[in-house]
mmCIF file of C-alpha atoms and ligand atoms in Angstrom:
data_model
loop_
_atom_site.group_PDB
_atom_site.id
_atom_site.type_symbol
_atom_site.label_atom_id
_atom_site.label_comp_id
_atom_site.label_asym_id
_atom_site.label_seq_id
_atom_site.Cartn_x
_atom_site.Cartn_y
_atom_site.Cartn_z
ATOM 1 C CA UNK A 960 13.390 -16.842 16.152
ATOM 2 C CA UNK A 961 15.349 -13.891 14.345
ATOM 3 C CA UNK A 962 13.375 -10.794 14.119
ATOM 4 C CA UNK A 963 14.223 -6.843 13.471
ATOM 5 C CA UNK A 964 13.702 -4.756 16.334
ATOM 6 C CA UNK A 965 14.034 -1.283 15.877
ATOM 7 C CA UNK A 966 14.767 -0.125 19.557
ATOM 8 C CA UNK A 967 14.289 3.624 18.477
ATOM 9 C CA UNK A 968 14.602 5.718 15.462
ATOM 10 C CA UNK A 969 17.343 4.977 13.449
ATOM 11 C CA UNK A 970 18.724 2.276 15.390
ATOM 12 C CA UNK A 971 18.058 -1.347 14.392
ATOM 13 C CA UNK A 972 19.160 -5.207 14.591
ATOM 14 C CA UNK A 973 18.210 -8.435 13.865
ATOM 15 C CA UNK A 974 17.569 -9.853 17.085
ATOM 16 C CA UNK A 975 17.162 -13.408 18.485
ATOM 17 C CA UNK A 976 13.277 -13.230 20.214
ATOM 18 C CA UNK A 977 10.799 -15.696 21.174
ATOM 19 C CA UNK A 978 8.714 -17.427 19.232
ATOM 20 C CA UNK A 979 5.158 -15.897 19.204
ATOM 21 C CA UNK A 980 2.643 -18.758 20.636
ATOM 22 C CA UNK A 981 -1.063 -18.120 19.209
ATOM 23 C CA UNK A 982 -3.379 -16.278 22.343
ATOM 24 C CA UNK A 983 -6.971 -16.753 21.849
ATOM 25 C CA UNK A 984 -8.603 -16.213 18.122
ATOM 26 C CA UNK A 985 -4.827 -16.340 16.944
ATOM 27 C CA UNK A 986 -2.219 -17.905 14.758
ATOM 28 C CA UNK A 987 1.200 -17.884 13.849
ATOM 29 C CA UNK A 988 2.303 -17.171 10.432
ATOM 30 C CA UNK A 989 5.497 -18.289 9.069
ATOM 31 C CA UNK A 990 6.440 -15.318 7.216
ATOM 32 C CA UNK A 991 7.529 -16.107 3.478
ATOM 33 C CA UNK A 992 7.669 -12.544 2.527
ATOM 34 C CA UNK A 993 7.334 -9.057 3.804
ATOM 35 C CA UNK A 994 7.332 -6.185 1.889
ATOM 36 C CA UNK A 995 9.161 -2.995 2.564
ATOM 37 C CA UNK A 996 7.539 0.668 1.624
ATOM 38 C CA UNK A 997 6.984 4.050 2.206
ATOM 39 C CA UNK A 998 5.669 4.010 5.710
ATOM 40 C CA UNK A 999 9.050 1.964 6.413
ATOM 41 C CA UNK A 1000 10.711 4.238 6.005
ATOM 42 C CA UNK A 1001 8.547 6.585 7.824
ATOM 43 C CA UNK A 1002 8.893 4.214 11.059
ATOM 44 C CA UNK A 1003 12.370 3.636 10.242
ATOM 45 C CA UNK A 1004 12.827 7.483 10.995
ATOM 46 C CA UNK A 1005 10.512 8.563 13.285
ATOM 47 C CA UNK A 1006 8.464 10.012 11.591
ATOM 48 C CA UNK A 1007 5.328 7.859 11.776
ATOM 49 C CA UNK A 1008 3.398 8.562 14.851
ATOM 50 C CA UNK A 1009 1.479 5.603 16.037
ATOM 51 C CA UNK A 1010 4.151 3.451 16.031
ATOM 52 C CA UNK A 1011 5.656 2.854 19.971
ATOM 53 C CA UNK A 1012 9.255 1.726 19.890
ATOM 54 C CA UNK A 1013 10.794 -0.737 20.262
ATOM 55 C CA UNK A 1014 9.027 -2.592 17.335
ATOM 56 C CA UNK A 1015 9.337 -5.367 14.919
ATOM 57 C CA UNK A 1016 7.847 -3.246 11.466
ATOM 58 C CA UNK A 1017 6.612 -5.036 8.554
ATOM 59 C CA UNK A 1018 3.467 -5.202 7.444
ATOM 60 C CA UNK A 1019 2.946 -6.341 4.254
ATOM 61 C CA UNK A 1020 3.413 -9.929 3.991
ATOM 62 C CA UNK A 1021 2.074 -13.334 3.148
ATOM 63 C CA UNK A 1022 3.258 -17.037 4.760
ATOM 64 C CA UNK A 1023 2.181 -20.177 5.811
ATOM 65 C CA UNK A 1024 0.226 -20.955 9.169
ATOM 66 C CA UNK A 1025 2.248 -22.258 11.363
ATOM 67 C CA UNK A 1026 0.222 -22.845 15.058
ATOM 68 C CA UNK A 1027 -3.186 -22.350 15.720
ATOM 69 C CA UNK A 1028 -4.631 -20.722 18.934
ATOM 70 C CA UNK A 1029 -7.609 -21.007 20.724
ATOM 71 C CA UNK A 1030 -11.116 -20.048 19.861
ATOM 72 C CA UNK A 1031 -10.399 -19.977 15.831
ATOM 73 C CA UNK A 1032 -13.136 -20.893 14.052
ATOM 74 C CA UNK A 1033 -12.024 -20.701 10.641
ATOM 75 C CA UNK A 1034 -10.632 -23.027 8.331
ATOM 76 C CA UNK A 1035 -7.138 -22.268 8.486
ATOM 77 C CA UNK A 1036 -5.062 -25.818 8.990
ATOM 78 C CA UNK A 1037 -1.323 -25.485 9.428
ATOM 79 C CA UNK A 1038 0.740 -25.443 6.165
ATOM 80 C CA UNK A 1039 -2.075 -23.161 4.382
ATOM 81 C CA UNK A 1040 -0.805 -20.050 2.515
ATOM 82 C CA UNK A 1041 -2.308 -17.212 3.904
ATOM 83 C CA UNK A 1042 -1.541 -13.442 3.006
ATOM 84 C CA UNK A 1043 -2.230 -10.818 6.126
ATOM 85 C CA UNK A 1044 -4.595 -7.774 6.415
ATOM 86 C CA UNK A 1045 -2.328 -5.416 8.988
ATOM 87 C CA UNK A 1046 -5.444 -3.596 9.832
ATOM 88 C CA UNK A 1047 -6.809 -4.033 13.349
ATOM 89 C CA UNK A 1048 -10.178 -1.639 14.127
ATOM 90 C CA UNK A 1049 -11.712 -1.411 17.537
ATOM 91 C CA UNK A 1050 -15.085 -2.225 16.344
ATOM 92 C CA UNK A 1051 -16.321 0.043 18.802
ATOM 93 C CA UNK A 1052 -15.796 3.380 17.874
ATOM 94 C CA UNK A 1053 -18.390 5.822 15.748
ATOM 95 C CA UNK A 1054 -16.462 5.354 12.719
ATOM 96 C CA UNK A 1055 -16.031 1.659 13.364
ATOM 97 C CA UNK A 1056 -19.878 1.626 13.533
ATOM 98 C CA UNK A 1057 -20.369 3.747 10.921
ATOM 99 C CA UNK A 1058 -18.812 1.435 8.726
ATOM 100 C CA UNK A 1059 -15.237 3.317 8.388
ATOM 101 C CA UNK A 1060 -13.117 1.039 9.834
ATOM 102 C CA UNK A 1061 -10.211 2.617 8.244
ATOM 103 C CA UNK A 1062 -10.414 5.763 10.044
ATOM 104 C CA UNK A 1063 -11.167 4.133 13.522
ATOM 105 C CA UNK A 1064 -10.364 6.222 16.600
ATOM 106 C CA UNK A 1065 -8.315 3.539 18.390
ATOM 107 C CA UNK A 1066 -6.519 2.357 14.906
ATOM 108 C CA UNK A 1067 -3.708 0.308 14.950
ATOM 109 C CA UNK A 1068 -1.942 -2.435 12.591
ATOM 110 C CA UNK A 1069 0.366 -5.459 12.297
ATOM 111 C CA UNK A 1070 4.138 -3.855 12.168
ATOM 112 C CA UNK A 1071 2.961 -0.411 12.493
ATOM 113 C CA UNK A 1072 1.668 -0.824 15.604
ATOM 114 C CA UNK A 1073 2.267 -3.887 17.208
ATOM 115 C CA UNK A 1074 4.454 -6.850 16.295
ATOM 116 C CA UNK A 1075 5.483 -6.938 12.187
ATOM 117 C CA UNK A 1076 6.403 -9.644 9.788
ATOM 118 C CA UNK A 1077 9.893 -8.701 9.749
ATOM 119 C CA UNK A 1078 10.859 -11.702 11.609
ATOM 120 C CA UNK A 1079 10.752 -15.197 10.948
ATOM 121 C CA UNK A 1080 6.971 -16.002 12.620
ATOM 122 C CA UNK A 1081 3.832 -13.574 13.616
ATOM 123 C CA UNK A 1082 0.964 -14.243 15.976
ATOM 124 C CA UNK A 1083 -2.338 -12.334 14.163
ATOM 125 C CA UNK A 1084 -5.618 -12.599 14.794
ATOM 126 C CA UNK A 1085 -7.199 -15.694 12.559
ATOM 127 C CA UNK A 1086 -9.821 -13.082 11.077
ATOM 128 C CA UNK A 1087 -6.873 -10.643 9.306
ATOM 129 C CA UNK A 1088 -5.853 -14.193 7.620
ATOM 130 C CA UNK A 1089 -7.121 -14.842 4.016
ATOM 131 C CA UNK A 1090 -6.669 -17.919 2.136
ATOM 132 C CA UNK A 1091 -3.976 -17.552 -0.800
ATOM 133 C CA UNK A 1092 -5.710 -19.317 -4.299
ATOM 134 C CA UNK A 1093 -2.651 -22.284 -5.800
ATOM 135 C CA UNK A 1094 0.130 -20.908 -7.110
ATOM 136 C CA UNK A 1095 0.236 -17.735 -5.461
ATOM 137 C CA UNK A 1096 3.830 -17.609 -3.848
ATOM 138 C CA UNK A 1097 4.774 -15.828 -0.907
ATOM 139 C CA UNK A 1098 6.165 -12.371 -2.463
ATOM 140 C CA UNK A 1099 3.094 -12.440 -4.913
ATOM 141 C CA UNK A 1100 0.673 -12.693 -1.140
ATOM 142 C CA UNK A 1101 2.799 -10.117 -0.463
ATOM 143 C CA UNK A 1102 1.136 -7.750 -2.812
ATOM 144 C CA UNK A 1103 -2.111 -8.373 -1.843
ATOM 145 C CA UNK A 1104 -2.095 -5.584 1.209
ATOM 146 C CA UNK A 1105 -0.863 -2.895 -1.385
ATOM 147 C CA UNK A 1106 -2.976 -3.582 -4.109
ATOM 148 C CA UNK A 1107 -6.107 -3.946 -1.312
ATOM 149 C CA UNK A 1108 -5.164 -0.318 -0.659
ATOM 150 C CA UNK A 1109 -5.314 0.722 -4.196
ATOM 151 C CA UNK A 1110 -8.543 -1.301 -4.588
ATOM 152 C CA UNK A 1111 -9.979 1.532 -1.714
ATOM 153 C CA UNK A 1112 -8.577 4.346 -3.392
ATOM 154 C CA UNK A 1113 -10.962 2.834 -6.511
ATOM 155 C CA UNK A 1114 -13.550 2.783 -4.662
ATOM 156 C CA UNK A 1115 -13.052 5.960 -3.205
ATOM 157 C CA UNK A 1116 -13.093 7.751 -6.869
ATOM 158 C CA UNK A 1117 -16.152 6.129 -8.049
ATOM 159 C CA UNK A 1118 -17.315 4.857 -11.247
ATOM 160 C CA UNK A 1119 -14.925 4.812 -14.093
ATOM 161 C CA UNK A 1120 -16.543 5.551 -17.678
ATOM 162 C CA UNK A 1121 -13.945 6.234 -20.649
ATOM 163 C CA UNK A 1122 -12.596 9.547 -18.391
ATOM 164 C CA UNK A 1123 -8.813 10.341 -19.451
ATOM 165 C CA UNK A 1124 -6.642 10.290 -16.498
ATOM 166 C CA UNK A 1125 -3.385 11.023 -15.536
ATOM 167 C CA UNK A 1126 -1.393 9.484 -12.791
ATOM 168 C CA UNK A 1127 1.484 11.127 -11.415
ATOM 169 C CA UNK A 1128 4.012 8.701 -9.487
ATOM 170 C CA UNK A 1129 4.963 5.299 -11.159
ATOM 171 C CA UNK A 1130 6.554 3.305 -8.329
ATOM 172 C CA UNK A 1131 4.854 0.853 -6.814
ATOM 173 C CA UNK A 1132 1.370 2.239 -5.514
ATOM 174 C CA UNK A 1133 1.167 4.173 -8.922
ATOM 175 C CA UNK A 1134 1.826 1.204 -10.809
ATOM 176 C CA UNK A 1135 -0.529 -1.048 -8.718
ATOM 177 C CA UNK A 1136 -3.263 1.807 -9.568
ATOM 178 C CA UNK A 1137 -2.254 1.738 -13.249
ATOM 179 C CA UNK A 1138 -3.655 -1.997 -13.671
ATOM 180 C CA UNK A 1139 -6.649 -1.284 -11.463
ATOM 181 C CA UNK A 1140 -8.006 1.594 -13.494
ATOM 182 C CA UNK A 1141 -7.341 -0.341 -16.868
ATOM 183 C CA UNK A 1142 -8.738 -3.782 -15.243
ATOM 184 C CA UNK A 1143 -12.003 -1.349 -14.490
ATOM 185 C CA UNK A 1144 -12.486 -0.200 -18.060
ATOM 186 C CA UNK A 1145 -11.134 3.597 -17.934
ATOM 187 C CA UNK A 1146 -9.819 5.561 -20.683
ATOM 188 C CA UNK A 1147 -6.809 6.162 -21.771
ATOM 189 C CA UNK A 1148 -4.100 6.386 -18.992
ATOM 190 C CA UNK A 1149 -1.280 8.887 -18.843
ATOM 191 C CA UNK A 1150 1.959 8.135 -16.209
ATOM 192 C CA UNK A 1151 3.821 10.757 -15.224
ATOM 193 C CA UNK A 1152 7.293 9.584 -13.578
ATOM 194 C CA UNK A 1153 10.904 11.615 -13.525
ATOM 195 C CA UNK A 1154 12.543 7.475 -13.757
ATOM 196 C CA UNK A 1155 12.686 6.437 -17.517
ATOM 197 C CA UNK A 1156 12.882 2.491 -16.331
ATOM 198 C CA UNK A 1157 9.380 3.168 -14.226
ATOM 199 C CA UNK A 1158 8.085 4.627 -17.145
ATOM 200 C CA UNK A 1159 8.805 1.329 -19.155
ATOM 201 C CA UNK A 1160 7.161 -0.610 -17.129
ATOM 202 C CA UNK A 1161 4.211 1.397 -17.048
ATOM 203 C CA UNK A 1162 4.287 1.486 -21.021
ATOM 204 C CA UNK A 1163 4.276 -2.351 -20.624
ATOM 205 C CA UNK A 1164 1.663 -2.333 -17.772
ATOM 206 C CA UNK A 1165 -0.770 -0.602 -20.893
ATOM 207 C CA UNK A 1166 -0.247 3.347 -20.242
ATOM 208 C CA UNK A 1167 -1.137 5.267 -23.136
ATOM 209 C CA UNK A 1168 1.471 7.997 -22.662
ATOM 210 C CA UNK A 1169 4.412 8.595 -20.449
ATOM 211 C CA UNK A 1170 5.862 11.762 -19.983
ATOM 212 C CA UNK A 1171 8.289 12.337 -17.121
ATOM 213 C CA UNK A 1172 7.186 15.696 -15.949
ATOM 214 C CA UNK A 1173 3.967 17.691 -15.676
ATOM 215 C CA UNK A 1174 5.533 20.462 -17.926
ATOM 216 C CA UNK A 1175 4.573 18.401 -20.883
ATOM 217 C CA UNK A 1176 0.754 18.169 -20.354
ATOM 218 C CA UNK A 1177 0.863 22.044 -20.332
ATOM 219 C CA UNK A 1178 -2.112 21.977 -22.800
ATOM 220 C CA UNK A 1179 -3.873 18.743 -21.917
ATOM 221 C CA UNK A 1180 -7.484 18.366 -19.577
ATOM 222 C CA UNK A 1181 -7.930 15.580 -18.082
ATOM 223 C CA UNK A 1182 -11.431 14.051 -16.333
ATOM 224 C CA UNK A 1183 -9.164 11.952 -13.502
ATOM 225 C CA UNK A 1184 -6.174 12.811 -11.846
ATOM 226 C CA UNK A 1185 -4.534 10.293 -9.660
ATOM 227 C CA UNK A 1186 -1.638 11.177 -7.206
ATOM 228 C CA UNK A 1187 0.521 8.720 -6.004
ATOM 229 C CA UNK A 1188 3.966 10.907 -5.390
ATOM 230 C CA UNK A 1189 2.448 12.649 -2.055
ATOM 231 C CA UNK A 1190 4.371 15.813 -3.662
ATOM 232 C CA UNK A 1191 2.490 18.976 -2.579
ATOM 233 C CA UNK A 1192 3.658 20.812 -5.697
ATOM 234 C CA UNK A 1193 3.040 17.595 -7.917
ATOM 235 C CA UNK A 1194 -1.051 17.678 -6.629
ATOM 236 C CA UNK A 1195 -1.145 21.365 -6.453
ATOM 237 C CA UNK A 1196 0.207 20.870 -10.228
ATOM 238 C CA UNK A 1197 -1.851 17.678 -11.630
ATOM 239 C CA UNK A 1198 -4.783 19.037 -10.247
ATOM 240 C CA UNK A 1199 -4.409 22.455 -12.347
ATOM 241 C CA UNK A 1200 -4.821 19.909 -15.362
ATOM 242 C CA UNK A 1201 -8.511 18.428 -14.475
ATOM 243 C CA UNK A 1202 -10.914 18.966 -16.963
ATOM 244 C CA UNK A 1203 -14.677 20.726 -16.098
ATOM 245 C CA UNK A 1204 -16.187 18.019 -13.856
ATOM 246 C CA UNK A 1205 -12.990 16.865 -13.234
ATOM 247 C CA UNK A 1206 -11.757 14.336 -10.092
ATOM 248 C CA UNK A 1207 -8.754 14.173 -8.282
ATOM 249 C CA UNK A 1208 -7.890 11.041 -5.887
ATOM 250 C CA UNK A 1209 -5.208 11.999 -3.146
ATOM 251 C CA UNK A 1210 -3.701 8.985 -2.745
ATOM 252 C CA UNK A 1211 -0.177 9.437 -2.125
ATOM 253 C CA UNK A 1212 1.314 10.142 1.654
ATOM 254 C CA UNK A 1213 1.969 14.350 1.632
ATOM 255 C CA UNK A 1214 3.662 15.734 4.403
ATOM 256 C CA UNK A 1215 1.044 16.629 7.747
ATOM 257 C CA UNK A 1216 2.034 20.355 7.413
ATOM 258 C CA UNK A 1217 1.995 20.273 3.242
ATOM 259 C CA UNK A 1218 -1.050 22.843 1.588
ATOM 260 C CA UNK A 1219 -2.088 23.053 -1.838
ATOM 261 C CA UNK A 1220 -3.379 25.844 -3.638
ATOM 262 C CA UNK A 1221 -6.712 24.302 -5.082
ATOM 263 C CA UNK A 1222 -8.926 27.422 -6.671
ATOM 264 C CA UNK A 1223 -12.086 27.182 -4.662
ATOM 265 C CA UNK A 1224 -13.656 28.982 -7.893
ATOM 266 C CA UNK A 1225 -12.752 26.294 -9.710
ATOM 267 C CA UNK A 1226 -14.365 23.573 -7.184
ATOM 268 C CA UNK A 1227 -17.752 25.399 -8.030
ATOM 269 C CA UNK A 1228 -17.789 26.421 -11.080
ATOM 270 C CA UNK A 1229 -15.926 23.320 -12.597
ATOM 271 C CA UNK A 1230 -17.581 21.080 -10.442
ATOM 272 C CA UNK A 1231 -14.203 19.082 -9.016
ATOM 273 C CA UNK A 1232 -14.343 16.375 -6.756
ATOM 274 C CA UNK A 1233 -11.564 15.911 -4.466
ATOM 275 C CA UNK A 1234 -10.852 12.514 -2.892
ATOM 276 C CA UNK A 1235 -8.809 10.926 -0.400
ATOM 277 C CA UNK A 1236 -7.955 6.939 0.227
ATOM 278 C CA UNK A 1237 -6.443 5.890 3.404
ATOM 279 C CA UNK A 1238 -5.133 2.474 3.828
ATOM 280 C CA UNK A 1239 -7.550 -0.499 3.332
ATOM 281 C CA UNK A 1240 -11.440 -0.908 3.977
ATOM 282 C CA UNK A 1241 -12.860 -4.649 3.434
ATOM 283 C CA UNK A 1242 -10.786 -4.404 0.064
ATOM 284 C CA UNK A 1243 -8.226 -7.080 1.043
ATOM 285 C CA UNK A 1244 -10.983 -9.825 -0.392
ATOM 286 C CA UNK A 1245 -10.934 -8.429 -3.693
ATOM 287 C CA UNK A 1246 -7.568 -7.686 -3.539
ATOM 288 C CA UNK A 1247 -6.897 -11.636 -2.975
ATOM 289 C CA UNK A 1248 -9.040 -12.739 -5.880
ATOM 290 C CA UNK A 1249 -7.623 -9.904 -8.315
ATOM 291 C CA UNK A 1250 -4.072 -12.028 -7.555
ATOM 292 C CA UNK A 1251 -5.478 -15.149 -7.624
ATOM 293 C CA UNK A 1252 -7.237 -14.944 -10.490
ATOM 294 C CA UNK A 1253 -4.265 -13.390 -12.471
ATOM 295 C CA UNK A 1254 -6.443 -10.115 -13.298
ATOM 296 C CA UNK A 1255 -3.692 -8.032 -11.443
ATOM 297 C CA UNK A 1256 -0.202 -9.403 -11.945
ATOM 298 C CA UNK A 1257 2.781 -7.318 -9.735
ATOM 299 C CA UNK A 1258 5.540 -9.683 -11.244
ATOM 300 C CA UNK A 1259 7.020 -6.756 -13.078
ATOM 301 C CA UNK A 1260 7.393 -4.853 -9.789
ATOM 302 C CA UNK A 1261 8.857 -7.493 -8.253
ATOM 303 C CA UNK A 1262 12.958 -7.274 -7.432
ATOM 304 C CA UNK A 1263 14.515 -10.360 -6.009
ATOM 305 C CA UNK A 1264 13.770 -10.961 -2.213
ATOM 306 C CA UNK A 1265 16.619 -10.146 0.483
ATOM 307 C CA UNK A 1266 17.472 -12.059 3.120
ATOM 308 C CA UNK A 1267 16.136 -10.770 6.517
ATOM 309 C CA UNK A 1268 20.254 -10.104 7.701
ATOM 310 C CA UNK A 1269 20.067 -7.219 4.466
ATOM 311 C CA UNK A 1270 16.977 -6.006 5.946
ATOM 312 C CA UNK A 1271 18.921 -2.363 6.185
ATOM 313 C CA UNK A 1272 19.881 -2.804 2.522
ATOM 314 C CA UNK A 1273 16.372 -3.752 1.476
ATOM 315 C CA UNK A 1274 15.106 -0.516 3.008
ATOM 316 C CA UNK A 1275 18.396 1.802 1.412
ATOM 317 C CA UNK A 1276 17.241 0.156 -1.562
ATOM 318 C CA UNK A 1277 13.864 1.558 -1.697
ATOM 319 C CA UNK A 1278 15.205 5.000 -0.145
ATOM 320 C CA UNK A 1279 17.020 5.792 -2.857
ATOM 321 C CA UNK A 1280 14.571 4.372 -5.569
ATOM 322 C CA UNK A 1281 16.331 1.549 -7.027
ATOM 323 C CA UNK A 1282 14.088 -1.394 -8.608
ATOM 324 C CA UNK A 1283 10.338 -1.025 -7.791
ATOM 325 C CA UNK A 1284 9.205 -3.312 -5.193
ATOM 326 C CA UNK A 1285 11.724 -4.415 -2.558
ATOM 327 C CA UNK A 1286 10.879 -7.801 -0.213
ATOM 328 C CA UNK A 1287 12.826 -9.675 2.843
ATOM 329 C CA UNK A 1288 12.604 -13.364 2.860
ATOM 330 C CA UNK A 1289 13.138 -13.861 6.466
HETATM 331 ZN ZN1 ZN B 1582 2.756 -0.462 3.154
HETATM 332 ZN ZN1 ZN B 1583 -12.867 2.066 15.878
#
């Protein structure tokens, strides 16, 4: 099969490999659609830490199952659509059996580190598989492992009453969050994005306001702020604008070394909450039925898919912030 091994930082082809065969508890997937973002680029450059080189990346995708190994007991016949949960937990460790699988000790994940879905098949364990509803196509599966991470970060924040928020970052994890919080009943939503066409599409996505820098909400309070840039000055900022009893979710990827300037006065006396989300924890589920059922619909994020030959371009594409959502059709 063709695949894209990345033999180091930097340096990448599209190879001719083996085809995966299914080992115990596994299938293949034929890949539909993969889905290129941040972390990407991150393994792309070096500059994600887990990941062991060489590697095929690619982790957010959705198929069809192609071969089934040994020891699956689920209902997964060949030719169903299935979309992928990357995450693979140890099971074992005290966060595993303390119920935060996300933050396991031995983590690891599909493309990031071991074997991605930028290739043409992908052996997975059966239990990371989840039925996609009718109709779902492949780059719509596709979307299920981001929006399954923005159904965490949710989670993470808590209950949602009529709390203003603002969101700063309107690409596709911002965007993803955008429809969550309305779907969940919160207040009015305000996007803060320095691209006008983002901005549109949040307008059309149901944001209140849209203003494209934090300069304009000088004299606004908000009860929820949402970051989804991973800016240090752009949290530092957003959170200066949380009202008395105010929250702040973390969501976006800041640099390891990156500090913020949070008034610890202000954490007492105000009563702030500050909130991080990592990845995905037993939110892919939802995250499935939420595209199945239509309440979440990514089709204005979507860009046409690339062939797996402009993988490069795909991820130059999303470098330099063109379109929203960029996928490979391999
Ligand atoms: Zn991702
Ligand atoms: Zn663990």
């Amino acid at each position: 099969m063709r695949a894209i091994v990345l033999d180091r930082p930097g340096s990448f082809r599209v190879a001719q490999v083996p085809d995966p065969t299914p080992g115990p508890g596994q299938i293949v997937v034929k890949v539909d659609c993969c889905g290129v973002c941040g972390t990407d680029l991150h393994i792309m450059d070096g500059e994600f830490p887990p990941t062991p080189y060489p590697i095929t990346p690619g982790h957010e995708f959705a198929g069809t199952v192609a071969a089934v190994g040994p020891e699956v007991a689920l209902d997964l016949p060949v030719g169903a659509p299935v979309a992928v949960d990357p995450s693979l937990y140890c099971g074992y460790c005290r966060r595993c059996r303390s119920g935060r699988d996300n933050l396991c000790e031995n983590w690891a994940a599909i493309g990031d580190t071991v074997s991605g879905a930028f290739a043409e098949y992908v052996a997975v364990p059966a239990v990371n598989a989840h039925r996609l509803p009718d109709g779902i196509d492949g780059q719509l599966g596709a979307m299920v492992e981001p929006l399954a991470c923005a159904v965490h970060g949710l989670r993470r924040l808590g209950p949602l009453f009529s709390d203003s928020i603002v969101l700063t970052g309107a690409g596709t994890m911002g965007l993803l969050l955008l429809q969550l919080l309305i779907h969940s009943g919160a207040g009015p939503v305000t996007v803060v994005d320095r691209v006008p066409d983002r901005l549109a599409v949040a307008r059309k996505l149901g944001a209140a306001r849209v203003v494209s820098g934090l300069a304009e909400l000088a004299d606004d309070r908000f009860e929820i702020a949402v970051d989804a840039t991973g800016v240090p000055a752009v949290v530092d900022g957003v959170s200066g604008l949380l009202d008395r009893g105010g929250r702040l979710l973390v969501f976006g990827v800041a640099p390891a070394e990156a500090t913020m300037s949070l008034s610890p006065f202000r954490v007492y006396n105000d009563e702030i909450t500050v909130t991080g989300s990592m990845a995905i924890l037993r939110s892919f589920a939802p995250a499935v039925e939420l595209i199945g059922s239509g309440a979440i619909d990514p089709r204005p994020l979507l860009s046409e898919p690339l062939p797996l030959a402009e993988y490069g371009e795909a991820i130059h594409r999303v470098r330099t912030g063109q379109g929203i959502k960029w996928h490979v059709r391999p």
